[in-house]
Short mmCIF file of C-alpha atoms in Angstrom, two decimals:
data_model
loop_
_atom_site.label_atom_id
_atom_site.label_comp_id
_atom_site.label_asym_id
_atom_site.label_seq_id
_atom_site.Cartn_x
_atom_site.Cartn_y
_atom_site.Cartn_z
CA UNK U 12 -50.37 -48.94 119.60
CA UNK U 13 -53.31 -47.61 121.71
CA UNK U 14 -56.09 -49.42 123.46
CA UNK U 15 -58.26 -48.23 121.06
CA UNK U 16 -56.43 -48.90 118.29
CA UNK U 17 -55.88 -52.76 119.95
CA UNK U 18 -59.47 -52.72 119.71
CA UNK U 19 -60.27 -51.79 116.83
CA UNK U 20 -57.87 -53.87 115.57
CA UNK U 21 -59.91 -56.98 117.01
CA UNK U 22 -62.51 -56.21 115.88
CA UNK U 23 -63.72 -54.90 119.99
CA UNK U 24 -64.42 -51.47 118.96
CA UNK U 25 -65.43 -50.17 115.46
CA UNK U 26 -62.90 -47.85 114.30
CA UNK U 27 -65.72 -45.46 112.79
CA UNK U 28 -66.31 -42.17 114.77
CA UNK U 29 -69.46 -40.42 115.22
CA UNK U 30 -69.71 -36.82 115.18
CA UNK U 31 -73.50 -35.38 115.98
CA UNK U 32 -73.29 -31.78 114.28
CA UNK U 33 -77.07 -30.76 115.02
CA UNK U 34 -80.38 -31.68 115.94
CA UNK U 35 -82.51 -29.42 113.91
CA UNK U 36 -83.84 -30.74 110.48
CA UNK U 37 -86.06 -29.38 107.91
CA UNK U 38 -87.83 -32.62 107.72
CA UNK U 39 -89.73 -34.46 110.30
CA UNK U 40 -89.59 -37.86 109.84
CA UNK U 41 -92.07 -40.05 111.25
CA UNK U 42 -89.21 -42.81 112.85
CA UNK U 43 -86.84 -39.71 113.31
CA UNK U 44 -84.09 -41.41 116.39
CA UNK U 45 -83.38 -37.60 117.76
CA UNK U 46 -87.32 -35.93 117.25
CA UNK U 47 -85.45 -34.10 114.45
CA UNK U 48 -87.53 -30.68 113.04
CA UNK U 49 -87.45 -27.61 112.25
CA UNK U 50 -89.03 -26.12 115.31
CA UNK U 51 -86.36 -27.92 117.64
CA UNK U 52 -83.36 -26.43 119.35
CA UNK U 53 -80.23 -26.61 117.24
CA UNK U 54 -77.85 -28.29 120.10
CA UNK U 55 -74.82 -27.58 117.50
CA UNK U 56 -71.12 -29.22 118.22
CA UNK U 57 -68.94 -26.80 117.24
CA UNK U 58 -66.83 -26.48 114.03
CA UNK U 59 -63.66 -26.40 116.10
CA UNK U 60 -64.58 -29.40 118.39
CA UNK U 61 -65.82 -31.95 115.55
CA UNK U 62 -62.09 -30.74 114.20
CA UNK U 63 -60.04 -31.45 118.04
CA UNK U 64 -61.84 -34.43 118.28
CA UNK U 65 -60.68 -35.87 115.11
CA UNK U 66 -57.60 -34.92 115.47
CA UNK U 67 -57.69 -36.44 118.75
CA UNK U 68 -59.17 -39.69 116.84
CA UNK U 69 -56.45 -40.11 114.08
CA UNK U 70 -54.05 -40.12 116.71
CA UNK U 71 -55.84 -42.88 119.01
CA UNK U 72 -56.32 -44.92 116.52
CA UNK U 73 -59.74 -44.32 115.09
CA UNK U 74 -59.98 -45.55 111.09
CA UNK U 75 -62.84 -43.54 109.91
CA UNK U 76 -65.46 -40.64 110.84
CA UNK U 77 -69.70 -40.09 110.58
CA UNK U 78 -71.39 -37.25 110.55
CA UNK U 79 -74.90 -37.49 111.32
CA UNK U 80 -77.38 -35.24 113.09
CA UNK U 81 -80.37 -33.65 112.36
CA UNK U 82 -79.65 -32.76 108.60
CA UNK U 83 -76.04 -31.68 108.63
CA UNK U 84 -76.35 -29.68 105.74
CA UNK U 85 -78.53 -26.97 107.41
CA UNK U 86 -74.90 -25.95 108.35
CA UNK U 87 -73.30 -23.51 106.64
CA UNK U 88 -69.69 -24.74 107.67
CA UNK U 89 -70.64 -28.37 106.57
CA UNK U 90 -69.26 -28.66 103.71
CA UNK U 91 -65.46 -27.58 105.13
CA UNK U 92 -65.70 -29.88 107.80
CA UNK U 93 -66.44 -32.22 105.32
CA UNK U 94 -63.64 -31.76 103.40
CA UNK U 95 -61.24 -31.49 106.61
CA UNK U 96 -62.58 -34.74 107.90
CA UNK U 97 -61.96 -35.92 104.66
CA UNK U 98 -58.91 -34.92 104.52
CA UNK U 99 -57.85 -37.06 108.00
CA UNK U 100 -60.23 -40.03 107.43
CA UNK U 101 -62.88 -41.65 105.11
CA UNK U 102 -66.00 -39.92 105.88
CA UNK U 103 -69.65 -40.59 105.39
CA UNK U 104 -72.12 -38.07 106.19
CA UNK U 105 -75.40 -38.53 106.33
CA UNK U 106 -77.85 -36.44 104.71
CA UNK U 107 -81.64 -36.09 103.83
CA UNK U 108 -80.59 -34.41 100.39
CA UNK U 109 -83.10 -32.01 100.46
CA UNK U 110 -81.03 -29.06 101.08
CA UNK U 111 -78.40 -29.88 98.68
CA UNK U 112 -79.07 -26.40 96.25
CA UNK U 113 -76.39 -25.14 93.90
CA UNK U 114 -74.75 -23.38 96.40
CA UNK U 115 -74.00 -26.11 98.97
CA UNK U 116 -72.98 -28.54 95.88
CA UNK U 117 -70.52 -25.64 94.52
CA UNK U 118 -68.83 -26.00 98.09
CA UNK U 119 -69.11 -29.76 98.18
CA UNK U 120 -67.07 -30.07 94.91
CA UNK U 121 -63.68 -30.48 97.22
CA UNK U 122 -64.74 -33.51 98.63
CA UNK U 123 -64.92 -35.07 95.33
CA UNK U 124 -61.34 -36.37 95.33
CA UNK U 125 -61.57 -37.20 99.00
CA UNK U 126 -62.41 -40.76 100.61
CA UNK U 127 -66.28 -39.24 101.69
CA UNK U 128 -69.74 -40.47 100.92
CA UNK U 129 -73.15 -38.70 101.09
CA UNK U 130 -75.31 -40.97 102.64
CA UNK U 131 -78.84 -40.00 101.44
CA UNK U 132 -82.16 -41.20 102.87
CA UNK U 133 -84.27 -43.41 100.50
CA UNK U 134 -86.94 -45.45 101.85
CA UNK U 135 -89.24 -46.61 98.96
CA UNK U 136 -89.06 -46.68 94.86
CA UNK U 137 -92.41 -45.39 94.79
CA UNK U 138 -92.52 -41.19 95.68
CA UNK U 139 -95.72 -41.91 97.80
CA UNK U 140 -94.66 -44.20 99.52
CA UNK U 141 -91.20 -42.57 100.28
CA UNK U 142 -93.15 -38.96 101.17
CA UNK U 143 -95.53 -40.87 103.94
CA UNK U 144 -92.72 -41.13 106.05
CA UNK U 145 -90.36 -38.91 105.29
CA UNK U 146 -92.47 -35.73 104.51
CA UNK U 147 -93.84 -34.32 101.23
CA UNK U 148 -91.45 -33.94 97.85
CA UNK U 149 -88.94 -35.82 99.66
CA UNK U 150 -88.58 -38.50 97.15
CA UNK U 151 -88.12 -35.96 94.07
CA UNK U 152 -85.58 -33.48 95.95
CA UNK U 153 -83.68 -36.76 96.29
CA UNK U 154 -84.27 -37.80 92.57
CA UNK U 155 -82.95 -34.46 92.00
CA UNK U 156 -79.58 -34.31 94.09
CA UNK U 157 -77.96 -37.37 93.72
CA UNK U 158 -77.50 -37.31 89.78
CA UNK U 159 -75.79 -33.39 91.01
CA UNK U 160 -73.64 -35.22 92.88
CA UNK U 161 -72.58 -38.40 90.98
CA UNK U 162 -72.00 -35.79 88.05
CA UNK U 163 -69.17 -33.96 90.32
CA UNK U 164 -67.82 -37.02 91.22
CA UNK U 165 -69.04 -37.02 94.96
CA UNK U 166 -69.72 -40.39 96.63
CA UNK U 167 -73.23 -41.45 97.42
CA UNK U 168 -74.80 -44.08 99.23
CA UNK U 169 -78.51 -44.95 99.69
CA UNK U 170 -79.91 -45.86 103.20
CA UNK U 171 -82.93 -47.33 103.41
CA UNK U 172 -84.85 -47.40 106.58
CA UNK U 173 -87.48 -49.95 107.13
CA UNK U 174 -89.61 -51.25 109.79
CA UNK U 175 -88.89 -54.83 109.48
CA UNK U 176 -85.89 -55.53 106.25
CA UNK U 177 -86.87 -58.85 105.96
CA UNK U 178 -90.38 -58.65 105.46
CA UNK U 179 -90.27 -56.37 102.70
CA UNK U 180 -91.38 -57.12 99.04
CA UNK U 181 -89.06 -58.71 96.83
CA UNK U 182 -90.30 -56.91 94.28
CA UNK U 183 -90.64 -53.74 95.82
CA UNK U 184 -87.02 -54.20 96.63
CA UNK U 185 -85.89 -54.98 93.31
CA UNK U 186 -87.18 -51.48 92.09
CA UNK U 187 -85.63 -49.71 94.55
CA UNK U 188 -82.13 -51.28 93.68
CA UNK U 189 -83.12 -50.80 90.28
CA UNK U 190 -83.54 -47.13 90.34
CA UNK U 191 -80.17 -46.79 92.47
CA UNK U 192 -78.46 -48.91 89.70
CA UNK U 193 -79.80 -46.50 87.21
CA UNK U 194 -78.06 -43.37 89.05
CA UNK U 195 -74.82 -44.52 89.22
CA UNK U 196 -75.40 -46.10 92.95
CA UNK U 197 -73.71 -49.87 93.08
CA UNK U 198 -75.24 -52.37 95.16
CA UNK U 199 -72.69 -52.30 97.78
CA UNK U 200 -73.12 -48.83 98.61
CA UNK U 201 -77.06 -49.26 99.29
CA UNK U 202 -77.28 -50.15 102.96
CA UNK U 203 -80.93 -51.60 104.18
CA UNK U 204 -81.78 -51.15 107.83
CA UNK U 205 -84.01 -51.69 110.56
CA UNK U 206 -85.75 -48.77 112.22
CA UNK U 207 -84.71 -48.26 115.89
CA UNK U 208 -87.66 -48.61 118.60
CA UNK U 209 -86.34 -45.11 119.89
CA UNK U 210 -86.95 -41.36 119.87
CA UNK U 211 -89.84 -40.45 117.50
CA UNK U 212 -90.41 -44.29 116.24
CA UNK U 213 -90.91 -45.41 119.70
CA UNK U 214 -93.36 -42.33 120.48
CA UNK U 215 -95.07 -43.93 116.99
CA UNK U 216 -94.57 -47.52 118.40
CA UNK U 217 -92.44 -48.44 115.18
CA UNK U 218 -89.37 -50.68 114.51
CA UNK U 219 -87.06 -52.64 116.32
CA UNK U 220 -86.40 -53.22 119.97
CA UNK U 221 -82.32 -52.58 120.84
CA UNK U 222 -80.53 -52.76 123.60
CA UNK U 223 -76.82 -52.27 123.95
CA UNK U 224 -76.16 -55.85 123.57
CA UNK U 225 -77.32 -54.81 120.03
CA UNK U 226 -75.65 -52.50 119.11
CA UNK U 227 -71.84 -51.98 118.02
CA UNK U 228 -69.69 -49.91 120.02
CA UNK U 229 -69.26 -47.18 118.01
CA UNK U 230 -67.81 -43.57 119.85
CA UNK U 231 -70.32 -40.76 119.41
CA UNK U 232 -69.94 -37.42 120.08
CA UNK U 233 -72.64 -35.18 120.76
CA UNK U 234 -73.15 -31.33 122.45
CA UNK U 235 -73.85 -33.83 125.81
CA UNK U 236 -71.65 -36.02 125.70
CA UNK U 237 -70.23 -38.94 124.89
CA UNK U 238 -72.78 -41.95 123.41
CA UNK U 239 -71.86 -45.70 123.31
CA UNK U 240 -73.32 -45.78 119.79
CA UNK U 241 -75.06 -43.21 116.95
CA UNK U 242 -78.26 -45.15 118.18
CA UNK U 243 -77.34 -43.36 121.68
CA UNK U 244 -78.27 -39.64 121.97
CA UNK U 245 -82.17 -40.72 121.27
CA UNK U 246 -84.60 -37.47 121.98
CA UNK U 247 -88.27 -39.03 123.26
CA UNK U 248 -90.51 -36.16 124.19
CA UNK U 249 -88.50 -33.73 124.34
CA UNK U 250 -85.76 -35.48 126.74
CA UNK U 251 -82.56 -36.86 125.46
CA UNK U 252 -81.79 -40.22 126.22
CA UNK U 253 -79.09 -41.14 128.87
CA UNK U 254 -79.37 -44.98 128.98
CA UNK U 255 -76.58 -45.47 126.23
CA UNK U 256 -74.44 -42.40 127.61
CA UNK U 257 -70.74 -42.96 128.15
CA UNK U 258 -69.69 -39.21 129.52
CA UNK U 259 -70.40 -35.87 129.54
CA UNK U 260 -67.04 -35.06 129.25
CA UNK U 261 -65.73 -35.37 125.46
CA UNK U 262 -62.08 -33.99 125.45
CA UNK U 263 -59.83 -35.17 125.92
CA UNK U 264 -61.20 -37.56 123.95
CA UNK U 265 -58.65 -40.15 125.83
CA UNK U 266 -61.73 -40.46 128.62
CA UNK U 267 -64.90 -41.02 126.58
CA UNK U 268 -62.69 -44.04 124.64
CA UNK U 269 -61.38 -45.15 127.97
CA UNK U 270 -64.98 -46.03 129.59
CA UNK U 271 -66.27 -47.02 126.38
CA UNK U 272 -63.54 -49.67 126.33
CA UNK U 273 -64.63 -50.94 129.45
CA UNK U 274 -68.01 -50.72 128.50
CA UNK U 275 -66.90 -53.00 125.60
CA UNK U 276 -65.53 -55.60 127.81
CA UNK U 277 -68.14 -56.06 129.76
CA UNK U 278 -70.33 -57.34 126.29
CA UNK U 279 -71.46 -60.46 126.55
CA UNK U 280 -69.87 -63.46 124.34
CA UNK U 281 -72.03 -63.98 121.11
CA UNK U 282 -73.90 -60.45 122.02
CA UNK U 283 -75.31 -59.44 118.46
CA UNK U 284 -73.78 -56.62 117.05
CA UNK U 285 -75.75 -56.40 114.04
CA UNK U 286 -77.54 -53.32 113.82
CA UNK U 287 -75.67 -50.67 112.09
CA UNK U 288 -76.63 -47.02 110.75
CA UNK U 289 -74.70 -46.95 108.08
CA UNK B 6 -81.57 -21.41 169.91
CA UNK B 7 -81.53 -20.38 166.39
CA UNK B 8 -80.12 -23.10 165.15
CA UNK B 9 -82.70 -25.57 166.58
CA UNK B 10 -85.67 -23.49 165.39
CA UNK B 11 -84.08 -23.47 161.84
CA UNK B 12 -83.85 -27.03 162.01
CA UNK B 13 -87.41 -27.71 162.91
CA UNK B 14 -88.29 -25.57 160.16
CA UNK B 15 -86.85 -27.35 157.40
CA UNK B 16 -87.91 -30.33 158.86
CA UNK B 17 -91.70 -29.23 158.42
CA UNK B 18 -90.82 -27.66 155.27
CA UNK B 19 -90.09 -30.79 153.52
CA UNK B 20 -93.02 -32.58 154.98
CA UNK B 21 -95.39 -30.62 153.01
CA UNK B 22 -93.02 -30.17 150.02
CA UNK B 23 -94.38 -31.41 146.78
CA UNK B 24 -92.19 -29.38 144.48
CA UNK B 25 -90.63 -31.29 141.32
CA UNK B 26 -86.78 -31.76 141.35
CA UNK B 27 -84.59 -28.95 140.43
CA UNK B 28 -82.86 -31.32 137.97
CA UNK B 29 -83.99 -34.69 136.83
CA UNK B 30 -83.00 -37.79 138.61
CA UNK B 31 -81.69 -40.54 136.76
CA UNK B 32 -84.19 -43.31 136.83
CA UNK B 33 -82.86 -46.99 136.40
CA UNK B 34 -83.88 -47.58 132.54
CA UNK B 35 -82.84 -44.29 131.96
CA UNK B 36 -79.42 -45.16 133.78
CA UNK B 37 -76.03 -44.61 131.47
CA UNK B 38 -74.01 -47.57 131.37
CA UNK B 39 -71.29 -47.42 132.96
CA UNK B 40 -73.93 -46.44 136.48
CA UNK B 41 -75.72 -49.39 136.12
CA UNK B 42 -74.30 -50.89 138.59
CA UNK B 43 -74.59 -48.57 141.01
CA UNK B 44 -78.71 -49.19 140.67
CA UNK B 45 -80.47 -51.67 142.38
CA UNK B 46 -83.75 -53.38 142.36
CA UNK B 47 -85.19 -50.84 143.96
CA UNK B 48 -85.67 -46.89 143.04
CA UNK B 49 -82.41 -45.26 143.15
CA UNK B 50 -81.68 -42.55 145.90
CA UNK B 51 -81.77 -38.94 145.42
CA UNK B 52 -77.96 -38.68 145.11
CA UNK B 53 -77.64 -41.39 142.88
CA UNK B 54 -80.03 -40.80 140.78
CA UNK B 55 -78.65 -37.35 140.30
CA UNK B 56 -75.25 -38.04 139.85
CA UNK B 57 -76.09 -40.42 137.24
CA UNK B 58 -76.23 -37.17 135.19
CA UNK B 59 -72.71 -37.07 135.10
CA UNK B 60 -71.86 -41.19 134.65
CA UNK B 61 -68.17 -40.41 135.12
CA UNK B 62 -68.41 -38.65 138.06
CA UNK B 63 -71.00 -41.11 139.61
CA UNK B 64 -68.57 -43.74 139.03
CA UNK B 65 -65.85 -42.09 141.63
CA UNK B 66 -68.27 -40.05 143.52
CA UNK B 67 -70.14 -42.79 144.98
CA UNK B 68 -67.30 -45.26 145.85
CA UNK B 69 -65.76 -42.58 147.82
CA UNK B 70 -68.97 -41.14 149.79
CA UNK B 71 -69.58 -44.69 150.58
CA UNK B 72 -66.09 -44.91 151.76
CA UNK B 73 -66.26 -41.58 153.60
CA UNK B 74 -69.58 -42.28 155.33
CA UNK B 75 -69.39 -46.14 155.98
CA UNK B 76 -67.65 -47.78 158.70
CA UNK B 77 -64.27 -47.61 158.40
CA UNK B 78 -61.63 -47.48 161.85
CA UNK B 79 -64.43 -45.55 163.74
CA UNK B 80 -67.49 -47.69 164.12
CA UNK B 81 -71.12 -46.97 162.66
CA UNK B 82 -72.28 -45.11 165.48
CA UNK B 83 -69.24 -42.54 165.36
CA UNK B 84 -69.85 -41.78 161.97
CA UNK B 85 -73.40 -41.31 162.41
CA UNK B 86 -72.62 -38.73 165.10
CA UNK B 87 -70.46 -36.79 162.38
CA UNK B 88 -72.67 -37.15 159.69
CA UNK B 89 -75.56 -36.31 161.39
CA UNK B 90 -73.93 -33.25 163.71
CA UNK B 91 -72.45 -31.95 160.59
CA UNK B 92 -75.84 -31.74 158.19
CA UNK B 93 -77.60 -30.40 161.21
CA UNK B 94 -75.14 -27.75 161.59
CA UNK B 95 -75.47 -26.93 157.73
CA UNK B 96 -78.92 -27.68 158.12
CA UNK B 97 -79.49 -30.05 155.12
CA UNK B 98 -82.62 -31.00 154.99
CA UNK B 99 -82.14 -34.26 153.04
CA UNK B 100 -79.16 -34.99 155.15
CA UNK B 101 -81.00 -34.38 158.59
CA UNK B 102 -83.66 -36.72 157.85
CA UNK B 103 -82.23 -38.78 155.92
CA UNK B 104 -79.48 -39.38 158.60
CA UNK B 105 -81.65 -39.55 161.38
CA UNK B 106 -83.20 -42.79 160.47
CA UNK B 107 -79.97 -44.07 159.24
CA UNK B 108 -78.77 -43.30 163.11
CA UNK B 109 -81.51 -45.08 164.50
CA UNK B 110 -80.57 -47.58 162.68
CA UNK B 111 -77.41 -47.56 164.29
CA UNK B 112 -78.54 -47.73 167.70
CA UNK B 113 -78.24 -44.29 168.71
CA UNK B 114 -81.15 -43.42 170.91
CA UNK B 115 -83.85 -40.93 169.87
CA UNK B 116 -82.52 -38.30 172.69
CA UNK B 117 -78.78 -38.65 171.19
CA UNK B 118 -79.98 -38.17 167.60
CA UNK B 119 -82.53 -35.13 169.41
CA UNK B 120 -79.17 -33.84 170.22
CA UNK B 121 -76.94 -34.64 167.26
CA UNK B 122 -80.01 -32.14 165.08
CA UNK B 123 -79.11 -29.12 168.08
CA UNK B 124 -82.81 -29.73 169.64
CA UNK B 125 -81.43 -30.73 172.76
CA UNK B 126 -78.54 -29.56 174.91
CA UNK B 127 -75.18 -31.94 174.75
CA UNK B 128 -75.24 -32.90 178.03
CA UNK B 129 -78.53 -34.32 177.92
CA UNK B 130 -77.05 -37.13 176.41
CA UNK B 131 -73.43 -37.43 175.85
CA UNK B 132 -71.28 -37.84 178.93
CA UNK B 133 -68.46 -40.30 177.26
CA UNK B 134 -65.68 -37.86 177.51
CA UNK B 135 -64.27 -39.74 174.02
CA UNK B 136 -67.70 -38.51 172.28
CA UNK B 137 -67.55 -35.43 173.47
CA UNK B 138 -64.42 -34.60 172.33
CA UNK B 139 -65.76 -36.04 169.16
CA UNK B 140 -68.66 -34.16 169.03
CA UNK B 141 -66.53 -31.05 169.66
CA UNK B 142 -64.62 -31.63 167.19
CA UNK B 143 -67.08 -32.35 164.69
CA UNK B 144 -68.62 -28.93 165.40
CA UNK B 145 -65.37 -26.57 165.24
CA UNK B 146 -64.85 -28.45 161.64
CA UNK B 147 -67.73 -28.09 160.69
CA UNK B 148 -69.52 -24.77 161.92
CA UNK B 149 -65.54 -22.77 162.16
CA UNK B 150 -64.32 -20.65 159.92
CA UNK B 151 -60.25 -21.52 160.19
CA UNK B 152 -57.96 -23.36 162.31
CA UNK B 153 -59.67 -26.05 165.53
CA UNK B 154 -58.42 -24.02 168.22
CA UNK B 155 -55.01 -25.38 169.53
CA UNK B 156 -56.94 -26.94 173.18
CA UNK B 157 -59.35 -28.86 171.24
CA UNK B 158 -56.59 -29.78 169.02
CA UNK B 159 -54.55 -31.27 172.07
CA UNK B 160 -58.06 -32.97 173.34
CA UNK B 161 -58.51 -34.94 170.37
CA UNK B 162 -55.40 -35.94 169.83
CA UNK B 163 -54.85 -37.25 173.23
CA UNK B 164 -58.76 -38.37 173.04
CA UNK B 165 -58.31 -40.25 169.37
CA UNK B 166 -55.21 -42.07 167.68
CA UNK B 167 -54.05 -40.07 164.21
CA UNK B 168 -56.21 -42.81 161.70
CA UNK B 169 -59.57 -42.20 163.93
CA UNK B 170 -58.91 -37.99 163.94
CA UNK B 171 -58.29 -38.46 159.98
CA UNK B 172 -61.38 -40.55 159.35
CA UNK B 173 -63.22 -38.50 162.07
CA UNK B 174 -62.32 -35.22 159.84
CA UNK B 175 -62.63 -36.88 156.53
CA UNK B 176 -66.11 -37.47 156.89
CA UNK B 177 -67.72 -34.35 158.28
CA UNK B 178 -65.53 -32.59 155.46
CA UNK B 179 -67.13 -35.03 153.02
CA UNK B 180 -70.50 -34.55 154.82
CA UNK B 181 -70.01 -30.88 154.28
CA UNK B 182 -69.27 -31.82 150.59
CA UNK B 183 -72.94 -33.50 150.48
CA UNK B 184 -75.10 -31.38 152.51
CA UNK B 185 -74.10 -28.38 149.95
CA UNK B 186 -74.77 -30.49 147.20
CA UNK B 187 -78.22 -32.02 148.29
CA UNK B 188 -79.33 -28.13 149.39
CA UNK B 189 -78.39 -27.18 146.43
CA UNK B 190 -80.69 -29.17 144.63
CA UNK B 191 -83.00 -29.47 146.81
CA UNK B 192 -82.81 -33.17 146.84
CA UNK B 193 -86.26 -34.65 147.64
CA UNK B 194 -86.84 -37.21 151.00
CA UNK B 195 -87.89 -40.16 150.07
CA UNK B 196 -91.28 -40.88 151.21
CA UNK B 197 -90.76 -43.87 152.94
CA UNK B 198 -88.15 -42.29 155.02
CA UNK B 199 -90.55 -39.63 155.90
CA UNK B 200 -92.75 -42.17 157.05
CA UNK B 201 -90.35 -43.70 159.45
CA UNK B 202 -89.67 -40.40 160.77
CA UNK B 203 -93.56 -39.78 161.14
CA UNK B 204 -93.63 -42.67 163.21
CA UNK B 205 -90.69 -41.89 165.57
CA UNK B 206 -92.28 -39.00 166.47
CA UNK B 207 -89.52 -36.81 164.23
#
């Protein structure tokens, strides 16, 4: 058995990981972690490096994969890698759903009988609401794409991202489970979470303050480098982030794992763990 | 001496430099984690904070510079004369000045460091016959092109035991290593260092 895979194991490492395919975006979300858009450089990982990675992954240890970005669906080869991922490891990618036309669900029909999940951006039951933050006709593109998928038998979650989970309105929150429910969208795959004080929500002064201490340990692999967590490779004005950098060097992936395991160690007992993206 | 004029000249250079970085240097709460550590209360230096780009190479760069540059078998005062000899004969800017107050530090006097940039002849200050040897040394490493030539070779070995010619050639070779480096990128002074130098009349 590997370190890792002792790690993961106890519970020291998740076994999840991360795979940043992109930075560019055709929405610009107001509490966006990488200053996502549609004007920003691209910063792609390559087809055949998400795939060496995860190969290098299955073999360490590593349980499941994310792919997260940017929108990852701006990619033409998304939907293969997708699959392929699939294929190795369950797989959740997540997803803004807006660019999901009948072309890209035609080549997203493989992953039906695969272990993967869209994870799709919801924020509020009312399409207002949702379109303040997230940018106009967001909420009915969504409406729109996740009956497509449920009907071809493709996973979906909901993510909801709000400034402070526990504050919000019961009620409010009740119709937004309610209108999941009515898709085909069980409660347990509708994750609520805090927004992160970093890239574009920190430039807007929104969400939560977090420090590593915070966050899980979760192997993230960007065009830079290697990131402690998916909270990690953080764009503010223009600059990517480096406080939550583990390497630049990404392969094999043996190193990155290595000094994130020691980063690991050096946790604190009781350090709270408890912000997660998915 | 062309070598002392183009010292002089980078020297007054850097005093009226105001030119940004050529890359950015790590600042501490932009630090990745695993070079924490290597941070302190205060602002980081120029090769720290640069190498911080690169965490994993920070991590084994540093540990080794400091062990190629600190005391070790030869005493501060022989390294300084390496270190300092060997960025003057690159002429690194950032090593030259930083170095010089680092040597004063040490004790060396301002005529010995005078001589360690090449702004004064040798014998103006060193007459130790050990030193010199050193110093001889130091330059045929440093400023030759191939093998020490086979007298100086028999000098230092008679002059230093194996462990003090190893160290000796370790660190200009490592100096080398960082004067290349901090050229390169055109690593900035930091201003309180050009302050001390200001007021030593350097």
């Amino acid at each position: 058995m590997s370190a890792a895979a002792d790690a993961i194991a106890s519970g020291a490492l998740n076994g999840r990981v991360w795979f940043y395919s992109n930075y560019h975006c055709n929405l610009q979300c107001s509490y966006c972690l990488t200053e996502s858009g549609p004007r920003v450089l691209r910063r792609e990982l390559p087809g055949e490096v998400i795939l060496d990675r995860a190969a290098e992954a299955e073999a360490l240890g590593f349980t499941a994969f994310g792919v997260t970005g940017g929108e990852p669906f701006i990619r033409d080869d998304m939907p293969a890698l997708v699959a392929e991922l699939g294929r190795r490891r369950p797989t959740v990618v997540l997803s803004n759903a807006t660019l999901l036309n009948e072309r890209r669900l035609r080549e997203l029909e493989p992953v039906a009988d695969l272990p993967v999940h869209v994870q799709i951006s919801l924020d509020h039951p009312d399409p207002v609401a949702n379109d303040e933050m997230r940018g106009p006709e967001n909420f009915r593109k969504v409406m729109e794409a996740i009956p497509k998928l449920v009907e071809r038998g493709i996973g979906v979650r909901i993510a909801t991202t709000l400034e402070d989970p526990d504050a919000v309105d019961p009620e409010q929150r009740e119709r937004l489970c309610e209108l999941h429910r009515s898709m085909g969208i069980p409660d347990e795959d509708h994750v609520v979470r805090p927004i992160v004080n970093r890239g574009r929500a920190a430039t807007n002064d929104l969400g939560l303050l977090a420090g590593f201490e915070q966050l899980e340990p979760e192997l993230t692999v960007t065009v830079d480098g290697a990131f402690y967590s998916p909270f990690g490779p953080t764009v503010r004005g223009g600059r990517l982030d480096s406080d939550l950098l583990v390497s630049r060097a990404t392969a094999p992936l043996q190193r990155p794992v290595d000094a994130l395991l020691r980063i690991a160690d050096q946790l604190p007992d009781g350090h709270d763990a408890s912000i997660g993206i998915r | 001496m062309k070598h002392r004029r183009s010292v002089e000249q980078h020297a007054n250079e850097d005093a009226v430099s105001t030119a940004a970085p050529l890359v950015e240097l790590v600042m501490r709460d932009q630090a990745p984690l695993l070079a924490r550590r290597f941070f302190g209360d205060g602002p980081p230096s120029p090769i720290t904070a640069s190498l911080a780009q690169v965490p994993e190479l920070l991590e084994v760069a540093l540990p080794f510079i400091g062990a190629a540059l600190g005391p070790g078998a030869l005493d501060a005062r022989a390294k300084e004369l390496a270190i300092l000899r060997t960025s003057a004969l690159l002429e690194c800017r950032y090593c030259v000045q930083t170095h010089t107050a680092v040597a004063l530090d040490c004790g060396l006097s301002a005529e010995e460091v005078r001589v360690l940039r090449g702004e004064l002849e040798l014998d103006a200050a060193f007459t130790a016959e050990r030193e010199r040897t050193m110093l001889a040394w130091i330059d045929a490493v440093a400023a030759g092109r191939g093998t020490v030539d086979p007298g100086l070779q028999s000098r230092a070995a008679e002059a230093l035991a194996d462990h003090e010619l190893v160290e000796l050639t370790l660190t200009v070779t490592a100096t080398l290593m960082l004067n290349r480096y901090c050229t390169a990128l055109d690593l900035p002074v930091s201003a309180a260092t050009l302050a001390r130098l200001t007021e030593e009349g350097f």
